[in-house]
Short mmCIF file of C-alpha atoms and ligand atoms in Angstrom, two decimals:
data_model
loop_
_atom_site.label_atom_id
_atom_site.label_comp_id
_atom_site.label_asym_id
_atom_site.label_seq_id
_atom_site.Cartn_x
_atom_site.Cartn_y
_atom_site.Cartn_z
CA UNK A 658 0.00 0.00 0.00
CA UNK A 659 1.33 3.66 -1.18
CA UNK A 660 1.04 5.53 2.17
CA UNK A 661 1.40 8.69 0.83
CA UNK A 662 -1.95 8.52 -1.27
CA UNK A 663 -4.14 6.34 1.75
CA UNK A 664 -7.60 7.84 3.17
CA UNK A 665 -7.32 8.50 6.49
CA UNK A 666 -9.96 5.28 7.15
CA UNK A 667 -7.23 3.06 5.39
CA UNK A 668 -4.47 4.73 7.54
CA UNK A 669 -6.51 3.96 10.81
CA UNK A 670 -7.00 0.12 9.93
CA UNK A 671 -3.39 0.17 8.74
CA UNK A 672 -2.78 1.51 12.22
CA UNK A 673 -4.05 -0.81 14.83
CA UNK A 674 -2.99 -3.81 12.35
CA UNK A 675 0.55 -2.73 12.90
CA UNK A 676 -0.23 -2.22 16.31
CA UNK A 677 -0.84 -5.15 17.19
CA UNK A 678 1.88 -7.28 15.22
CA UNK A 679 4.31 -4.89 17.08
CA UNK A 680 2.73 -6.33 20.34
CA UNK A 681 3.09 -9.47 19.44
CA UNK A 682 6.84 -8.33 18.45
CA UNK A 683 7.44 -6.69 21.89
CA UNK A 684 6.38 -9.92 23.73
CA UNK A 685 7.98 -12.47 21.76
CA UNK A 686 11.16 -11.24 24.24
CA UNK A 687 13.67 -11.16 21.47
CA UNK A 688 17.24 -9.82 21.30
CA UNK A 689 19.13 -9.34 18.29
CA UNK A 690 21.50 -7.31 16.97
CA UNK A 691 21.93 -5.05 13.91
CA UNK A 692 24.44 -2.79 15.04
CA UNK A 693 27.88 -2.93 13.97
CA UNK A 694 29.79 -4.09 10.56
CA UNK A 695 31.45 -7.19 12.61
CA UNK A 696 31.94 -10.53 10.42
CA UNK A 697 30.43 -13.22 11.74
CA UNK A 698 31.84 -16.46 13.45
CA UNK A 699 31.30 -18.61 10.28
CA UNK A 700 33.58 -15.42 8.51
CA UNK A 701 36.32 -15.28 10.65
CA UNK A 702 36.64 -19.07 10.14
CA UNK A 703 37.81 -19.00 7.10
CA UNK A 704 41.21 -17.57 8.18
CA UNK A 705 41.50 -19.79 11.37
CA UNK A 706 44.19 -21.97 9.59
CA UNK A 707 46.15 -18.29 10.41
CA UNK A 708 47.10 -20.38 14.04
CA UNK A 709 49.89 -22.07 13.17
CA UNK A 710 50.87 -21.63 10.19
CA UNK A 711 54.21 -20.27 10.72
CA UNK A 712 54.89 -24.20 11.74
CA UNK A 713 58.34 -22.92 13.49
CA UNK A 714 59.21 -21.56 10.38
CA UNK A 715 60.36 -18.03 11.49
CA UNK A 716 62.46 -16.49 9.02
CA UNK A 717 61.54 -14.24 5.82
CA UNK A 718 61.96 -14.72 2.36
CA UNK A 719 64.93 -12.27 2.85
CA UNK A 720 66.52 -14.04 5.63
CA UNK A 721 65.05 -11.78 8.25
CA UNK A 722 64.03 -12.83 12.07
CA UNK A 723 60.46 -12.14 11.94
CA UNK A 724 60.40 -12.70 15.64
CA UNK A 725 62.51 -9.35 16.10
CA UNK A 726 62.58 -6.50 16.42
CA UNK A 727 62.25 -3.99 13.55
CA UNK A 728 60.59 -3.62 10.13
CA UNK A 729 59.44 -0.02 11.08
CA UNK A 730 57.08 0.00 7.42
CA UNK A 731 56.58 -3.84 7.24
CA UNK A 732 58.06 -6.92 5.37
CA UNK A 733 58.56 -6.62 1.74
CA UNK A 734 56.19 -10.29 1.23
CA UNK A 735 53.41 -8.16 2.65
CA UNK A 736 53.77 -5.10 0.92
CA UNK A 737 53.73 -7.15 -2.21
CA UNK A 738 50.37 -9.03 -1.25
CA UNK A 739 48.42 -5.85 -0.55
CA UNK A 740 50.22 -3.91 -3.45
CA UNK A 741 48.93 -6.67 -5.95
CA UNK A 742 45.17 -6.57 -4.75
CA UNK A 743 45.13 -3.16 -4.37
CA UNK A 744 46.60 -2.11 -7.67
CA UNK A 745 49.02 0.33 -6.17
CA UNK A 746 52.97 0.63 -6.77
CA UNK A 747 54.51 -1.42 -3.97
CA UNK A 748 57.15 1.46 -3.40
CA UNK A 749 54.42 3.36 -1.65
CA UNK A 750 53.14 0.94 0.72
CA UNK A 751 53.76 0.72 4.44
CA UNK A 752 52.09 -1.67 6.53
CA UNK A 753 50.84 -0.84 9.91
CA UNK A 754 49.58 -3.11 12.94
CA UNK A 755 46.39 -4.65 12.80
CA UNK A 756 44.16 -1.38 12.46
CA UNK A 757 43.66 0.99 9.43
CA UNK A 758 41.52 3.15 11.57
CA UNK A 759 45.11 3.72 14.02
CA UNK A 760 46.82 4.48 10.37
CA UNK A 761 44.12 7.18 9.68
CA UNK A 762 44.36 8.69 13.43
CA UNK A 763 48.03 8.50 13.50
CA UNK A 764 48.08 10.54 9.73
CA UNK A 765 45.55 13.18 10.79
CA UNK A 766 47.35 13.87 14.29
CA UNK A 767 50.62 13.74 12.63
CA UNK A 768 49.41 16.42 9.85
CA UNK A 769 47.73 18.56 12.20
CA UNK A 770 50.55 18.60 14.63
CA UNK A 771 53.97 18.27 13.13
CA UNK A 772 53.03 18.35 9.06
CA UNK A 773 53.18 16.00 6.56
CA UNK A 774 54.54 18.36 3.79
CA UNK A 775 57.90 19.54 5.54
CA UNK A 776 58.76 22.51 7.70
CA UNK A 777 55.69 24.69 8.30
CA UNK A 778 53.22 22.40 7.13
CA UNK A 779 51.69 21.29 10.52
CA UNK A 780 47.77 22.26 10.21
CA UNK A 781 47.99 24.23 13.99
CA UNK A 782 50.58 26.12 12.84
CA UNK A 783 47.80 28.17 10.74
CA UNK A 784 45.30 30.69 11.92
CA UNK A 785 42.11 29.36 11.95
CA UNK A 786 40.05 26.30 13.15
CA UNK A 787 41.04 23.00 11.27
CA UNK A 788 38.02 21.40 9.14
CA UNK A 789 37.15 18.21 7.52
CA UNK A 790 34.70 17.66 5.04
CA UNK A 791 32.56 14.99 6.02
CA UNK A 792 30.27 13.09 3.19
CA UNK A 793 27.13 11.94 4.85
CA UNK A 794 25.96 9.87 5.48
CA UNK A 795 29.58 8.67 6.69
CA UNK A 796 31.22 5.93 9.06
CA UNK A 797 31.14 7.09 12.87
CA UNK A 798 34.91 6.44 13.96
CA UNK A 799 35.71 8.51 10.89
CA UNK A 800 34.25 11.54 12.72
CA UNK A 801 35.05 10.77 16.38
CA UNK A 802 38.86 11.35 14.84
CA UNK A 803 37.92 14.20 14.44
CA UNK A 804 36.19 15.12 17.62
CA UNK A 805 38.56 13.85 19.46
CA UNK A 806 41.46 15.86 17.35
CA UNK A 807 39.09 19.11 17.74
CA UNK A 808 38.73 19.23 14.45
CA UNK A 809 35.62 20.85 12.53
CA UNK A 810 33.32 18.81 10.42
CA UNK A 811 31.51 20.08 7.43
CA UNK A 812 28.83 17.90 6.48
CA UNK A 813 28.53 17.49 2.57
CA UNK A 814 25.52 15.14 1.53
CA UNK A 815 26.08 12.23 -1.02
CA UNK A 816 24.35 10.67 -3.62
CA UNK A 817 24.99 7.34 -5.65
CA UNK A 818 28.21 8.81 -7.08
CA UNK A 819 29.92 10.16 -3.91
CA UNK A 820 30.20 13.33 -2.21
CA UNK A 821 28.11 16.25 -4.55
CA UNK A 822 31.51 17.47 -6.07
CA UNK A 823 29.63 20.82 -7.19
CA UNK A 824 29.51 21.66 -2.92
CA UNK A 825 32.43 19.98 -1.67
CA UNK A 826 35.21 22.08 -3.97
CA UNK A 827 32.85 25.44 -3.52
CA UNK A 828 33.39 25.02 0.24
CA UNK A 829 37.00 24.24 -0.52
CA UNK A 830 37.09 27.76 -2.36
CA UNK A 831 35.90 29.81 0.27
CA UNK A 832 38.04 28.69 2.94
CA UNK A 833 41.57 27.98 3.33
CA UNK A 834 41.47 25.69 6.60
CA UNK A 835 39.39 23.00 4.87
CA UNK A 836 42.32 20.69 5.21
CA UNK A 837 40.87 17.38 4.98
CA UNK A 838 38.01 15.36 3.02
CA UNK A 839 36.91 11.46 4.58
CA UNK A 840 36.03 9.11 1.88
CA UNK A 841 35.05 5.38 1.49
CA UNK A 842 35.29 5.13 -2.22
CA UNK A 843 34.23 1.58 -2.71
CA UNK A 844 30.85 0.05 -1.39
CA UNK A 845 30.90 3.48 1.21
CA UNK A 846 30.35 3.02 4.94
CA UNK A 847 27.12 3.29 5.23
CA UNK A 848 25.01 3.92 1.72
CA UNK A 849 27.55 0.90 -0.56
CA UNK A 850 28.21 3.18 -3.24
CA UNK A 851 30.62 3.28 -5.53
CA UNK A 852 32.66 6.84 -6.58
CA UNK A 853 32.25 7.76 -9.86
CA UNK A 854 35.10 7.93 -12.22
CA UNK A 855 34.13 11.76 -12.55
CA UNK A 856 34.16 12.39 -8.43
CA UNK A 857 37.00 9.97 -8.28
CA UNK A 858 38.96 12.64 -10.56
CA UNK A 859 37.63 15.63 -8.90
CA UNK A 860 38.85 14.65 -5.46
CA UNK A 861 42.09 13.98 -6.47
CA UNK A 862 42.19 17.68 -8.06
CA UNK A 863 41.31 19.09 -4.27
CA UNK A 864 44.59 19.74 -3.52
CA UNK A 865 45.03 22.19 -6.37
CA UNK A 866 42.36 24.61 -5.02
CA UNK A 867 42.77 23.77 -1.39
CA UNK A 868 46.44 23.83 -1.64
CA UNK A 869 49.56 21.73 -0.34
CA UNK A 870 48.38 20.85 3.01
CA UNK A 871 45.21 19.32 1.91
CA UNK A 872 44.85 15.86 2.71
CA UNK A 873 41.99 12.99 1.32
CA UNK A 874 41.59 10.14 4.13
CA UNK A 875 40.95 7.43 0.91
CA UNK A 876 39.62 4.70 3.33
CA UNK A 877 39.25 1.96 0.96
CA UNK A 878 38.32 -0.83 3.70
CA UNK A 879 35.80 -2.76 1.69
CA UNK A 880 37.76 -2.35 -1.79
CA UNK A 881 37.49 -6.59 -2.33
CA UNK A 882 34.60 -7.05 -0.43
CA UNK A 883 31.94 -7.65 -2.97
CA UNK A 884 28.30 -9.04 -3.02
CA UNK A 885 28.02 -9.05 -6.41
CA UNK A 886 30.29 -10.25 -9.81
CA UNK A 887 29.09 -7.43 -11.81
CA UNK A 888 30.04 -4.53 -8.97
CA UNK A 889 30.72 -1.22 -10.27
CA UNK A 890 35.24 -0.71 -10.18
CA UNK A 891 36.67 2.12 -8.63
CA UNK A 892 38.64 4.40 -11.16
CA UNK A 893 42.62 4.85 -9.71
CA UNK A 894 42.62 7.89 -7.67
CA UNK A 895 46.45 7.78 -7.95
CA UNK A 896 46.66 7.79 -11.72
CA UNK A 897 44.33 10.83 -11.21
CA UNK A 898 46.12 12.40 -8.34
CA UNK A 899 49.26 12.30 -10.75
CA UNK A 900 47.96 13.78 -13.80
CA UNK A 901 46.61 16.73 -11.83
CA UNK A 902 49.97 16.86 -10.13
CA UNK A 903 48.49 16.34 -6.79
CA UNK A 904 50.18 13.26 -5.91
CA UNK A 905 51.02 14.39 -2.08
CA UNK A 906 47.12 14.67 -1.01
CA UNK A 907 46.02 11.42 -1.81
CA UNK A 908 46.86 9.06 1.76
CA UNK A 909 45.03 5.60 1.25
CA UNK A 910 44.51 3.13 4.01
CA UNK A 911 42.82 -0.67 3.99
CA UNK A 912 43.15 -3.81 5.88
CA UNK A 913 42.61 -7.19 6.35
CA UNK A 914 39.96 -6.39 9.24
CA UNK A 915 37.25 -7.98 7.21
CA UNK A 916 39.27 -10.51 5.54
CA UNK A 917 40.85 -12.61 7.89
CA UNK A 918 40.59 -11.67 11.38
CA UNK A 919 38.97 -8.05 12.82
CA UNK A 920 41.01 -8.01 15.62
CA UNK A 921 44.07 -9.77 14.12
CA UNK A 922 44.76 -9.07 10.65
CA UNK A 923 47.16 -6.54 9.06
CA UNK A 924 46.50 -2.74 8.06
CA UNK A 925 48.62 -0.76 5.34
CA UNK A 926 48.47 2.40 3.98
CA UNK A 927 49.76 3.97 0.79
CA UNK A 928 51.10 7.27 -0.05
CA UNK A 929 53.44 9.20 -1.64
CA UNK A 930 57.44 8.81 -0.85
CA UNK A 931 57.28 12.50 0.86
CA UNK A 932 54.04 11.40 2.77
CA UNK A 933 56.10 7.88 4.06
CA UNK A 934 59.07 9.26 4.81
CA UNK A 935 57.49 12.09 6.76
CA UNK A 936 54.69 9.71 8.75
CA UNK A 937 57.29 7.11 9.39
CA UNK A 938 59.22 9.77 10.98
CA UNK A 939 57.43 10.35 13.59
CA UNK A 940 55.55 6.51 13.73
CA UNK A 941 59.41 6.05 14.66
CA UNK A 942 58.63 7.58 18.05
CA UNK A 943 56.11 5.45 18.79
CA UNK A 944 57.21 2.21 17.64
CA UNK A 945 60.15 -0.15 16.93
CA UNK A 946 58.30 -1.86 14.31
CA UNK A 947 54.89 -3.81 14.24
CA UNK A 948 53.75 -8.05 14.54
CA UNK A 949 55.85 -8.93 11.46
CA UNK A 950 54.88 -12.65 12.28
CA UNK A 951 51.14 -11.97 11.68
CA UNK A 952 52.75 -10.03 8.24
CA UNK A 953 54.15 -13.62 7.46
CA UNK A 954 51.47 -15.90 8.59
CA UNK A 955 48.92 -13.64 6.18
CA UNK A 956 51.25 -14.05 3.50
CA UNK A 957 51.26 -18.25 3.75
CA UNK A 958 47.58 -18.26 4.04
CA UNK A 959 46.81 -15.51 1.16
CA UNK A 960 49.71 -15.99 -0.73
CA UNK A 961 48.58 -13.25 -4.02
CA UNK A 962 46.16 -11.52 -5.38
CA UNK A 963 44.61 -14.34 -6.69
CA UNK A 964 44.38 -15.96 -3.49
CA UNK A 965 43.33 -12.92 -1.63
CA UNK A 966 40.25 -12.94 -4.31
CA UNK A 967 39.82 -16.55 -3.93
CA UNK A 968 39.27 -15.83 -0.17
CA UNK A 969 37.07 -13.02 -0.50
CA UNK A 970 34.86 -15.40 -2.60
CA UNK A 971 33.79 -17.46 0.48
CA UNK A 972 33.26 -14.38 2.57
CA UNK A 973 30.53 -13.35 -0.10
CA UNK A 974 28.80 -16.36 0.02
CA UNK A 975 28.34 -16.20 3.22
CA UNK A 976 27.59 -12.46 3.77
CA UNK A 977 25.31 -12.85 0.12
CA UNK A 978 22.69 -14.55 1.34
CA UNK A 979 22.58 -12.06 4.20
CA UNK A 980 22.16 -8.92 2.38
CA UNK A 981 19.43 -10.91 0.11
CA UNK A 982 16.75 -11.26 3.32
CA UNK A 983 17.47 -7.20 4.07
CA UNK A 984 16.56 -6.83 0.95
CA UNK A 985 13.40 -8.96 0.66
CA UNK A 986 12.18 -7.36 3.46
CA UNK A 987 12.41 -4.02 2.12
CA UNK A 988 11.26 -5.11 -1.09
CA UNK A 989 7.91 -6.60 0.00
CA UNK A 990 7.38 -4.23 3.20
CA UNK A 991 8.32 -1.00 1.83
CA UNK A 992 8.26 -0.85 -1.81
CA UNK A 993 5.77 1.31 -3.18
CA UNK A 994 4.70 2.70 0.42
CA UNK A 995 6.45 5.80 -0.28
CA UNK A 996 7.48 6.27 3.21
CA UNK A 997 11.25 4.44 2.83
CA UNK A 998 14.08 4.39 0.49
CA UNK A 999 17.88 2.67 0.85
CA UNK A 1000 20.38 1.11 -2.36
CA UNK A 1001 20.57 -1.98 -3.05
CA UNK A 1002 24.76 -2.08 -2.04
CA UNK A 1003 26.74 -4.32 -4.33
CA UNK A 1004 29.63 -5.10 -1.91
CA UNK A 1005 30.34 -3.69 1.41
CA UNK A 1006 28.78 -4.56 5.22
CA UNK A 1007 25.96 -2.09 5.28
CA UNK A 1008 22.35 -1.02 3.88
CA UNK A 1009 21.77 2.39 4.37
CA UNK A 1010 17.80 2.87 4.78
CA UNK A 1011 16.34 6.45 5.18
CA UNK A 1012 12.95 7.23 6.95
CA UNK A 1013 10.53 10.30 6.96
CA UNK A 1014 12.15 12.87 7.82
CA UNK A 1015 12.39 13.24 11.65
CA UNK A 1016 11.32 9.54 12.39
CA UNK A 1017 14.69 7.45 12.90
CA UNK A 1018 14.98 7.98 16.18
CA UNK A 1019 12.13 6.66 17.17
CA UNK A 1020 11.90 3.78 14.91
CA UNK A 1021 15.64 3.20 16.45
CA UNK A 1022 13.25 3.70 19.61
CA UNK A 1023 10.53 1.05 18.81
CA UNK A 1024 12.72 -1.37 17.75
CA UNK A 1025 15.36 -1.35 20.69
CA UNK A 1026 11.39 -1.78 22.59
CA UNK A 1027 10.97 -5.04 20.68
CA UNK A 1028 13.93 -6.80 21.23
CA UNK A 1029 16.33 -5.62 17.96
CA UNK A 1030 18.62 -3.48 18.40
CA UNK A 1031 20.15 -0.80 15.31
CA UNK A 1032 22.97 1.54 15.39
CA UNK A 1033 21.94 4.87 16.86
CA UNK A 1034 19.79 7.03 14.90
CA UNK A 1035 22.43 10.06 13.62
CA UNK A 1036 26.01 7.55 14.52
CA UNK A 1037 26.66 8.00 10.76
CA UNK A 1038 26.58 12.34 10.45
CA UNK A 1039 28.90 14.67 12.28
CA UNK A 1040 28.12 15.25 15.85
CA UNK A 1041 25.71 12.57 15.90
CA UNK A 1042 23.60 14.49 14.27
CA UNK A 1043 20.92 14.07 11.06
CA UNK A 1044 19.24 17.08 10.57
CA UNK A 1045 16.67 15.52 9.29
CA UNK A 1046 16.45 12.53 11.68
CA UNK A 1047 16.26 9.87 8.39
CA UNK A 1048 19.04 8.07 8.15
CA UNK A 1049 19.33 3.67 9.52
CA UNK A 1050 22.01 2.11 9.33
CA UNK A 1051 21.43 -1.67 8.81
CA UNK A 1052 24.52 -4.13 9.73
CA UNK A 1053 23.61 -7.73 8.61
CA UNK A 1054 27.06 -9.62 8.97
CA UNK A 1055 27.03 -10.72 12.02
CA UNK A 1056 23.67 -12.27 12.82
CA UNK A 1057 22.58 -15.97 12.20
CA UNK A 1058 19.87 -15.97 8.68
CA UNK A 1059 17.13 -16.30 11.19
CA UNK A 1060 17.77 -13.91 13.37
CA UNK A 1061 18.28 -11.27 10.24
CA UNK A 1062 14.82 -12.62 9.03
CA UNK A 1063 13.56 -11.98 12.67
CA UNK A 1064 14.69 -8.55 12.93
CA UNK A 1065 14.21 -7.22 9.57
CA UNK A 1066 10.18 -8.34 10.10
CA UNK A 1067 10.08 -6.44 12.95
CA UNK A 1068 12.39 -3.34 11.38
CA UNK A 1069 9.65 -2.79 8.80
CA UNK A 1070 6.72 -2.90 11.33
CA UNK A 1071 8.51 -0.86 13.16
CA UNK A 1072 8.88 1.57 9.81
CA UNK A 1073 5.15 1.81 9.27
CA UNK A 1074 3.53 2.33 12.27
CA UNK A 1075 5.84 5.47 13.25
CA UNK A 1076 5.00 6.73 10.12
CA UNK A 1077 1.24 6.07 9.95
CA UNK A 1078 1.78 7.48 13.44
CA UNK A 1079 3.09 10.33 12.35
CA UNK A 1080 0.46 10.87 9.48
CA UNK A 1081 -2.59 10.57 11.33
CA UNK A 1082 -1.33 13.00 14.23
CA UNK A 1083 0.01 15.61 11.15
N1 LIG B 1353 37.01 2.10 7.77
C1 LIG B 1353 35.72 1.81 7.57
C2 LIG B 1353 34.95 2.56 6.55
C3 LIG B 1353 35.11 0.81 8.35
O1 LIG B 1353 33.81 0.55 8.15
C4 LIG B 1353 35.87 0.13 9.31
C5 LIG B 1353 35.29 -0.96 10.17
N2 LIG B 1353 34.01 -0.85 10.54
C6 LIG B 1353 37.20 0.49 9.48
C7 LIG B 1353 37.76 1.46 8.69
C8 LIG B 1353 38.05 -0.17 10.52
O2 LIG B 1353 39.14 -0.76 9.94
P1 LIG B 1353 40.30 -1.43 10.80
O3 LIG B 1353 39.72 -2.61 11.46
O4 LIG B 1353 41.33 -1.75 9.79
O5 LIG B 1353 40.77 -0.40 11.79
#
């Protein structure tokens, strides 16, 4: 039923039919979870072969001690393993613990407070507050970075093609201490699309109005993670970055978070030499080197490229099948109500779903009430906040089939009767 066009008598029945299957929702004394992009037991499986591995076998392809110390930028086998999957030149690699997000911390404190483009170039050495332009809607550790760094964030809405270009460089224009943009440029955190080749280009041209402090955060974490054979590519934003001669901007970052292990796999990040040499600097403070034997025992168990994609394979038919009961649900709850609308991701960990305006919250609300719980209403916008109170975030990794088929039925009651709630009161 189209919502928008119902009598008022329809919306009434509608009503106290929704009622009461949310009743029967709320005493069914559920709990399930829908929160966060986790991979699920049956996931992290796959890469338990990871524990021993190594078999005593300690020593690199180069002779080195991996149980050392040392290694300050990571072991040459592993450099080449991500290089190869990720298409990117294996001179500008440097691999990191297990954490991209620490990678993207570490190169936004290290910009802001000593520089990343020589003397002079920290960010606080300028006049002015430090911003960020923030897509939306966006990933939420993305933004507590910058919270936490007290740095500004400018909201900039998206649509299937990324970040509206048109808004993001006329903000860039009109002010100097825009110093930073956040993207997920494959299968984004939360809405699964894909950048366009033409946004793909544009961003890497930022640098040349913002100038030679400017920074992109190219979080790439779900670059191989795809639900479907025919998902859209991502053009190369360093082929772009070079032609515009904005090579320094571009900082990329990806792990194996959601390959092998979440809490145990390896991070890199890519940039150019100027960017390495100046972040290893001061990583060098910090660190003597990171787990070079988790480097190694990702390398036996991946071995390539081909093998990485081999091992991604299994992780989509497992998450597949997921993503397909969000989407029934949608489909034959929602579609054609005119009250909902999300994309249909084609890789990724999330469906992005937005409301009626000003009715998240409390269908966030409702279905915490009934036993499912969602990532907060606003988690993916600056601050917290959605100014217009639409956007759900839908996580289906992690749960068992049933329980997804559990909590999407009562996800879409929930949907309707806030907003035949919120009709018949208007
Ligand atoms: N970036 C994005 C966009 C993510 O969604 C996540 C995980 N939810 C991360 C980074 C975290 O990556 P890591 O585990 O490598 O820190």
């Amino acid at each position: 039923m189209n919502f928008q066009s119902a009598s008022r008598a329809q919306l009434e029945a509608a009503e106290a039919e929704l009622a009461q299957q949310y009743q029967a929702h709320q005493s069914s004394g559920l709990s399930l979870d829908l929160t966060r992009g986790k991979p699920s037991t049956e996931q992290v499986e796959l890469s338990s072969s990871l524990d021993g591995i190594l078999a005593g076998n300690y020593i690199s392809e180069e002779g080195v001690d991996l149980r050392n110390y040392g290694g300050l930028d990571g072991i040459p086998g592993m450099k080449r393993l991500f290089a190869e999957t990720f298409s990117i030149d294996v001179s500008r690699i440097l691999i990191g613990g297990n954490s991209s997000l620490t990678l993207m911390y570490q190169s936004a404190l290290f910009a802001l407070q000593f520089g990343l483009g020589g003397e002079g170039s920290a960010w606080n050495q300028e006049s002015g507050e430090v911003k960020f332009i923030c897509p939306v809607p966006g990933y939420d550790r993305h933004f507590s970075v910058c919270e936490h760094l007290g740095i500004k964030m400018i909201p900039v809405a998206m649509d299937e093609n990324g970040p509206l270009m048109d808004e993001v460089e006329s903000l860039i224009k009109a002010d100097p201490m825009i110093k930073g943009i956040w993207c997920v440029p494959r299968f984004s955190n939360p809405t699964g699309c894909v950048y366009s080749d033409e946004v793909v280009d544009r961003i890497a041209a930022l640098a040349g109005i913002a100038g030679n402090n400017f920074r992109v955060f190219w979080d790439n974490a779900y670059a191989v993670h795809i639900l479907d054979d025919e998902a859209k590519e991502l053009a190369d934003v360093f082929v772009s970055a070079k032609k515009h001669g904005t090579e320094d901007s571009v900082l990329i970052f990806g792990s194996t978070s959601k390959v092998t292990f979440a809490g145990a796999g390896v991070a890199f990040m890519a940039a150019s030499s100027s960017n390495l040499a100046a972040f290893k600097r001061h990583l060098g403070f910090s660190s003597i080197g990171p787990d070079k034997l988790n480097q190694q025992r990702h390398i036996n168990l991946l071995k390539d490229a081909t093998g990485f994609k081999a091992h991604m394979t299994q992780h989509a038919a497992i998450l597949k099948p997921r993503f397909d009961i969000v989407e029934k649900y949608l489909i034959e709850g929602l579609a054609g109500s005119g009250i909902a609308s999300w994309l249909k991701p084609q890789g990724g960990y999330f469906v992005s779903f937005d409301s009626e305006p000003g009715l998240a919250k409390q269908i966030v609300a409702m279905a915490a009430d009934a036993g499912v719980k969602l990532t907060p209403a606003g988690a993916t916008f600056p601050y917290g906040h959605d100014p217009k109170d639409a956007n759900i975030r839908l996580a289906p990794s992690y749960p068992s089939l049933e329980e997804i088929e559990q909590a999407m039925a009562i996800f879409v009651v929930c949907v309707k009767l806030a907003t035949v709630r919120k009709m018949l009161n208007a």
